[in-house]
Structures are given as structure tokens and as C-alpha cells.
Amino acid sequence: MSIRAIVWGENVHEAKSRIVADLYPDGMHGCISAALNEDAGISATTAVLQEPEHGLTPERLAETDVLVWWGHAAHGDVADAVVERVCSAVWGGMGVIFLHSAHFAKPFKRLMGTPCNLSWREAGERERIWLTSRQHPIARGLPDHFELEHEEMYGEPFGVPEPMETVFVSWFQGGEVFRSGLTWRRGAGKVFYFRPGHETYPTYFDPNVRQVLRNAVHWAHNPEPRIMSPDAAPNVPVTEALEPLTERGPRLHRDGESGYR
Ligand code: ZN
């Protein structure tokens, strides 16, 4: 069975900018999902901010193995209930990939728990992306380095927790460097951040970038059955001990006495 992916697009620049609309006539999400569907092992669909519940209903997320997220101009318009739903799905085992300016997306910040800040410059400069490991599944089939002729610069320090792995680092023409491919685990879910993808450049048509996206979907897929929210992380009292036990000290949390745990 193929991996079920949703490419979530904010779909705002496409409607407001002639440049972006001309570059991505099917939307950035449409271009990214087409890249994923070039792999017979992936079945990708799209969802956008403007749909009811942003296209991410509980039913739809329950049937999703990996969610890919692109957002920039409207992070604040994403409903908090949907953010919690996405994070619960990740904790329960759904894979998630955050692209470019999604470093400031609500679900990314919630999963990281840190400011996720960085420095940036929009000058259309060259980005050279280096692999840090030839063995990593996300780097499969890629050259040791590849270039994007025009990209926005993102610079360190990047305010995220120390990652599980750094798969790519970027050098920019202006001199900055950036950790551009990072992995984490959150609960049972795998998280990947991939830096390139500014809306005014044709980054998502680049063959190497498209290969990274497909590799990342395979990597992020957790084949184990999903632990569904809200039971992803139950917080329960254990009244019976496995071994004989002598109770000592005061007992504050008597049954029915207080609501807190
Ligand atoms: Zn950008």
C-alpha cells in the first residue's frame, strides 16, 4: 500500500502575487504533491487554508501517514484547534515535514517548543546545499552537493532544539550558513524540516529538491498503527501495585477528591 500524504498549502501568495501565480499555476501545494506522486509508493493529495477546518478534519488526518506543510503569510489564521489536532496526530505516529517559512508555522513551533527564529535576506542569491551523510535515507540518490541559483537566505542561529540528525547544511552567496535539513522525533511521530522553497523562485521544480521531498515522505512514514488522539498519551493513576506495598506518607490525590493529576 502506498504512503498517504497530504500537502498542506497556505495558498495565499498564489492568489495575491502575479509572480507566484505564474510560477505555480497549480499552487505551490499542487507542484509539491505532483513531485510526490512521481513516486509510485506515495499517494499525495492537497489541502489548503481556505477549506473548512483548513482541509484537516479528524477523519482526514486519521487516514494520513505524512503531512507536508507550507505556510508563510497567514500562520496566524490557522485555527488553534487544528494545530492541536495536527500535533496530536504527530504524537500518535503521523509523520510531518515542514518546508521553508513553515519554521514559523503554529504546529512547528508547538512541536519544537522554542522560538524557531532565524535571520533572512530576500536577494535571490545562490544557495549551495551540502549533504552531511550519504547514508541517510533522506539523502538517497542525491549528489554530495547541489545548487539553487535563486533562493532567499536563511541564516544561523536557528532557534530550534538540537535535532536528532542534521541531513543538510546550506551555504549562501552572501556568506551565511544554515542547517537546512533537520530531523526530530515527537512522541511516535517523525518530524523533518527542509529549508528551501521561497515562493518567488522555482525551487519546487528542482529535481534534487523533489527527490528530497519524496525521500523525506518515506523516512517520515511510521508503519505502526496510529495511536489516536486523545489517547496518544494517557495520564492515568495506577491504584494496584504489582508487588505488596506499604503505603507511607500523606496521600493527597484521593479518588474523587480533586480534579488535578
Ligand atoms: Zn521565503
CSV table of C-alpha atoms and ligand atoms in Angstrom, one decimal:
chain,number,residue,atom,x,y,z
A,1,MET,CA,0.0,0.0,0.0
A,2,SER,CA,1.3,3.4,-0.9
A,3,ILE,CA,2.1,6.1,1.7
A,4,ARG,CA,-0.8,8.5,2.1
A,5,ALA,CA,0.5,12.1,2.1
A,6,ILE,CA,-1.3,15.4,2.3
A,7,VAL,CA,0.5,18.5,1.1
A,8,TRP,CA,-1.0,21.4,3.0
A,9,GLY,CA,-0.7,24.8,1.3
A,10,GLU,CA,-1.5,28.2,2.8
A,11,ASN,CA,-2.4,29.2,-0.8
A,12,VAL,CA,-2.2,33.0,-0.1
A,13,HIS,CA,0.7,34.2,-2.2
A,14,GLU,CA,-0.7,32.3,-5.2
A,15,ALA,CA,-3.9,34.4,-5.0
A,16,LYS,CA,-2.2,37.8,-4.3
A,17,SER,CA,1.1,37.7,-6.3
A,18,ARG,CA,1.2,37.6,-10.1
A,19,ILE,CA,4.8,36.3,-9.9
A,20,VAL,CA,3.9,33.4,-7.6
A,21,ALA,CA,0.7,32.6,-9.6
A,22,ASP,CA,2.7,32.4,-12.9
A,23,LEU,CA,5.4,30.3,-11.3
A,24,TYR,CA,3.0,27.9,-9.6
A,25,PRO,CA,-0.2,27.8,-11.7
A,26,ASP,CA,-1.4,24.8,-9.7
A,27,GLY,CA,-0.4,26.3,-6.4
A,28,MET,CA,2.8,25.5,-4.6
A,29,HIS,CA,0.9,22.7,-2.9
A,30,GLY,CA,-0.1,21.4,-6.3
A,31,CYS,CA,3.5,21.4,-7.5
A,32,ILE,CA,4.8,19.7,-4.4
A,33,SER,CA,2.1,17.0,-4.5
A,34,ALA,CA,2.9,16.3,-8.1
A,35,ALA,CA,6.6,15.8,-7.1
A,36,LEU,CA,5.5,13.3,-4.5
A,37,ASN,CA,3.2,11.5,-6.9
A,38,GLU,CA,6.1,10.8,-9.3
A,39,ASP,CA,6.9,8.0,-6.7
A,40,ALA,CA,4.6,5.0,-7.1
A,41,GLY,CA,5.0,4.4,-3.4
A,42,ILE,CA,3.4,7.7,-2.5
A,43,SER,CA,-0.2,8.8,-2.9
A,44,ALA,CA,-0.4,12.5,-2.3
A,45,THR,CA,-3.4,14.9,-2.1
A,46,THR,CA,-3.6,18.5,-1.2
A,47,ALA,CA,-5.4,20.7,1.4
A,48,VAL,CA,-5.5,24.4,1.8
A,49,LEU,CA,-6.1,27.0,4.5
A,50,GLN,CA,-9.3,28.2,2.9
A,51,GLU,CA,-11.1,24.9,3.2
A,52,PRO,CA,-13.4,24.2,6.2
A,53,GLU,CA,-11.1,23.2,9.1
A,54,HIS,CA,-8.3,24.0,6.6
A,55,GLY,CA,-8.9,20.7,5.0
A,56,LEU,CA,-7.6,18.8,8.0
A,57,THR,CA,-10.6,17.2,9.6
A,58,PRO,CA,-10.0,14.4,12.2
A,59,GLU,CA,-11.3,11.9,9.7
A,60,ARG,CA,-8.8,13.0,7.0
A,61,LEU,CA,-5.9,13.1,9.4
A,62,ALA,CA,-6.7,9.6,10.6
A,63,GLU,CA,-6.1,8.4,7.0
A,64,THR,CA,-2.9,10.3,6.6
A,65,ASP,CA,0.6,8.9,7.0
A,66,VAL,CA,2.6,12.0,6.4
A,67,LEU,CA,1.6,15.7,6.3
A,68,VAL,CA,3.7,18.2,4.4
A,69,TRP,CA,3.3,21.9,5.4
A,70,TRP,CA,4.0,25.1,3.6
A,71,GLY,CA,2.9,28.4,5.1
A,72,HIS,CA,4.2,32.0,5.4
A,73,ALA,CA,1.8,35.0,5.3
A,74,ALA,CA,-1.1,33.6,7.2
A,75,HIS,CA,0.4,31.5,10.1
A,76,GLY,CA,-1.9,33.4,12.5
A,77,ASP,CA,-5.1,32.4,10.5
A,78,VAL,CA,-4.6,28.7,11.3
A,79,ALA,CA,-7.1,27.7,13.9
A,80,ASP,CA,-5.6,26.6,17.2
A,81,ALA,CA,-8.0,23.5,17.3
A,82,VAL,CA,-6.5,22.3,14.0
A,83,VAL,CA,-3.0,23.0,15.3
A,84,GLU,CA,-3.7,20.8,18.4
A,85,ARG,CA,-5.2,18.1,16.1
A,86,VAL,CA,-2.1,18.1,13.9
A,87,CYS,CA,0.2,17.9,16.9
A,88,SER,CA,-1.8,15.0,18.5
A,89,ALA,CA,-1.6,13.1,15.2
A,90,VAL,CA,2.2,13.6,15.2
A,91,TRP,CA,2.5,12.4,18.8
A,92,GLY,CA,0.4,9.4,17.8
A,93,GLY,CA,2.7,8.5,14.9
A,94,MET,CA,1.9,10.7,11.8
A,95,GLY,CA,5.0,11.9,10.0
A,96,VAL,CA,5.3,15.7,9.3
A,97,ILE,CA,7.5,17.7,7.0
A,98,PHE,CA,7.8,21.5,7.4
A,99,LEU,CA,9.0,23.5,4.5
A,100,HIS,CA,10.9,26.8,4.3
A,101,SER,CA,8.8,29.6,6.0
A,102,ALA,CA,6.9,26.9,7.9
A,103,HIS,CA,9.6,27.4,10.5
A,104,PHE,CA,7.2,29.9,12.0
A,105,ALA,CA,4.0,27.8,11.5
A,106,LYS,CA,2.0,27.2,14.6
A,107,PRO,CA,2.3,23.4,14.6
A,108,PHE,CA,6.0,23.6,14.1
A,109,LYS,CA,6.5,26.0,16.9
A,110,ARG,CA,4.2,23.9,19.2
A,111,LEU,CA,6.2,20.7,18.4
A,112,MET,CA,9.5,22.4,18.9
A,113,GLY,CA,8.6,24.4,22.0
A,114,THR,CA,11.2,27.1,21.1
A,115,PRO,CA,11.1,30.4,19.2
A,116,CYS,CA,12.2,28.9,15.9
A,117,ASN,CA,13.7,32.3,14.9
A,118,LEU,CA,16.3,32.8,12.2
A,119,SER,CA,17.8,35.6,10.1
A,120,TRP,CA,16.8,36.1,6.4
A,121,ARG,CA,17.5,38.1,3.3
A,122,GLU,CA,15.5,38.2,0.1
A,123,ALA,CA,18.1,38.8,-2.6
A,124,GLY,CA,17.7,35.9,-5.0
A,125,GLU,CA,21.2,34.7,-4.2
A,126,ARG,CA,22.8,31.3,-4.8
A,127,GLU,CA,22.3,28.5,-2.2
A,128,ARG,CA,24.6,25.5,-2.1
A,129,ILE,CA,23.2,22.6,-0.2
A,130,TRP,CA,25.6,20.0,1.2
A,131,LEU,CA,24.8,16.5,2.4
A,132,THR,CA,26.2,15.7,5.8
A,133,SER,CA,25.7,12.0,5.4
A,134,ARG,CA,25.5,9.8,2.2
A,135,GLN,CA,23.8,7.1,4.2
A,136,HIS,CA,20.8,9.0,5.5
A,137,PRO,CA,17.5,7.8,3.8
A,138,ILE,CA,16.6,11.5,3.1
A,139,ALA,CA,19.8,11.9,1.1
A,140,ARG,CA,19.3,8.8,-1.0
A,141,GLY,CA,20.2,9.3,-4.7
A,142,LEU,CA,21.5,12.9,-4.2
A,143,PRO,CA,24.8,14.3,-5.2
A,144,ASP,CA,27.2,15.4,-2.4
A,145,HIS,CA,26.0,19.0,-3.0
A,146,PHE,CA,23.6,20.8,-5.3
A,147,GLU,CA,22.8,24.4,-6.0
A,148,LEU,CA,19.7,26.5,-6.2
A,149,GLU,CA,20.5,29.6,-8.3
A,150,HIS,CA,18.0,31.9,-6.7
A,151,GLU,CA,16.8,31.5,-3.1
A,152,GLU,CA,16.1,33.5,-0.1
A,153,MET,CA,18.8,33.4,2.5
A,154,TYR,CA,18.1,31.9,6.0
A,155,GLY,CA,21.0,32.3,8.5
A,156,GLU,CA,22.0,30.8,11.8
A,157,PRO,CA,21.4,30.9,14.6
A,158,PHE,CA,18.2,28.9,14.1
A,159,GLY,CA,16.2,28.8,17.3
A,160,VAL,CA,15.2,25.1,17.3
A,161,PRO,CA,16.0,22.3,19.8
A,162,GLU,CA,19.2,20.4,18.9
A,163,PRO,CA,18.0,18.0,16.2
A,164,MET,CA,18.2,14.2,16.1
A,165,GLU,CA,20.1,14.5,12.9
A,166,THR,CA,21.4,17.2,10.5
A,167,VAL,CA,21.0,15.9,7.0
A,168,PHE,CA,21.8,19.1,5.0
A,169,VAL,CA,23.7,22.3,5.6
A,170,SER,CA,23.4,25.3,3.2
A,171,TRP,CA,25.9,27.9,2.2
A,172,PHE,CA,24.7,31.2,0.7
A,173,GLN,CA,26.4,33.5,-1.7
A,174,GLY,CA,26.3,36.3,0.8
A,175,GLY,CA,28.4,34.2,3.3
A,176,GLU,CA,25.8,32.8,5.8
A,177,VAL,CA,25.3,29.2,6.6
A,178,PHE,CA,22.2,27.3,7.8
A,179,ARG,CA,21.2,23.8,9.0
A,180,SER,CA,18.8,23.2,6.2
A,181,GLY,CA,17.6,19.6,6.8
A,182,LEU,CA,16.9,18.6,10.4
A,183,THR,CA,15.1,15.7,12.0
A,184,TRP,CA,13.3,15.2,15.3
A,185,ARG,CA,11.0,12.7,16.9
A,186,ARG,CA,8.0,13.9,18.8
A,187,GLY,CA,6.1,11.2,20.5
A,188,ALA,CA,5.7,8.4,17.9
A,189,GLY,CA,6.0,10.8,15.0
A,190,LYS,CA,8.9,11.8,12.9
A,191,VAL,CA,9.5,15.5,12.0
A,192,PHE,CA,11.6,16.8,9.2
A,193,TYR,CA,12.4,20.5,8.4
A,194,PHE,CA,13.6,21.4,4.9
A,195,ARG,CA,14.7,24.9,4.3
A,196,PRO,CA,14.4,25.8,0.6
A,197,GLY,CA,11.2,26.9,-1.0
A,198,HIS,CA,10.7,30.7,-1.2
A,199,GLU,CA,7.5,31.4,-3.1
A,200,THR,CA,9.0,33.7,-5.8
A,201,TYR,CA,11.6,31.2,-7.0
A,202,PRO,CA,11.0,27.9,-8.9
A,203,THR,CA,12.6,25.8,-6.1
A,204,TYR,CA,9.9,23.1,-6.1
A,205,PHE,CA,10.6,22.3,-9.7
A,206,ASP,CA,14.2,21.5,-8.9
A,207,PRO,CA,14.9,17.7,-9.4
A,208,ASN,CA,17.1,17.4,-6.4
A,209,VAL,CA,14.6,19.2,-4.1
A,210,ARG,CA,11.8,17.0,-5.4
A,211,GLN,CA,14.0,13.9,-4.6
A,212,VAL,CA,14.5,15.2,-1.1
A,213,LEU,CA,10.7,15.6,-0.6
A,214,ARG,CA,10.0,12.1,-1.8
A,215,ASN,CA,12.8,10.6,0.3
A,216,ALA,CA,11.5,12.6,3.3
A,217,VAL,CA,8.0,11.2,3.0
A,218,HIS,CA,9.3,7.7,3.0
A,219,TRP,CA,11.6,8.5,6.0
A,220,ALA,CA,8.8,10.2,8.0
A,221,HIS,CA,6.3,7.3,7.4
A,222,ASN,CA,5.7,5.3,10.6
A,223,PRO,CA,4.1,2.0,9.5
A,224,GLU,CA,3.0,1.1,13.1
A,225,PRO,CA,-0.7,1.5,13.8
A,226,ARG,CA,-1.5,5.1,14.8
A,227,ILE,CA,-2.2,5.8,18.4
A,228,MET,CA,-5.3,8.1,18.1
A,229,SER,CA,-5.8,11.2,20.0
A,230,PRO,CA,-6.8,11.9,22.8
A,231,ASP,CA,-5.3,8.5,24.0
A,232,ALA,CA,-1.9,9.2,22.4
A,233,ALA,CA,-0.5,10.0,25.8
A,234,PRO,CA,-2.9,8.9,28.6
A,235,ASN,CA,-2.2,10.2,32.0
A,236,VAL,CA,-3.7,7.6,34.4
A,237,PRO,CA,-3.4,6.8,38.1
A,238,VAL,CA,-2.3,3.2,39.0
A,239,THR,CA,-4.2,2.1,42.1
A,240,GLU,CA,-3.0,-1.5,42.3
A,241,ALA,CA,0.7,-2.2,42.7
A,242,LEU,CA,2.3,-5.3,41.2
A,243,GLU,CA,4.1,-6.1,44.4
A,244,PRO,CA,3.0,-5.9,48.1
A,245,LEU,CA,3.4,-2.3,49.1
A,246,THR,CA,3.2,-0.5,52.4
A,247,GLU,CA,1.8,3.0,52.0
A,248,ARG,CA,3.8,5.7,53.6
A,249,GLY,CA,3.2,9.4,54.0
A,250,PRO,CA,0.2,11.5,53.2
A,251,ARG,CA,-2.0,10.8,50.2
A,252,LEU,CA,-3.1,14.0,48.5
A,253,HIS,CA,-4.9,12.6,45.4
A,254,ARG,CA,-7.8,10.5,46.9
A,255,ASP,CA,-10.3,9.3,44.4
A,256,GLY,CA,-12.8,12.0,43.5
A,257,GLU,CA,-11.1,14.4,45.9
A,258,SER,CA,-9.6,16.7,43.4
A,259,GLY,CA,-9.5,17.2,39.7
A,260,TYR,CA,-5.8,17.6,39.3
A,261,ARG,CA,-3.3,14.9,38.4
B,1,ZN,ZN,10.6,32.8,2.0
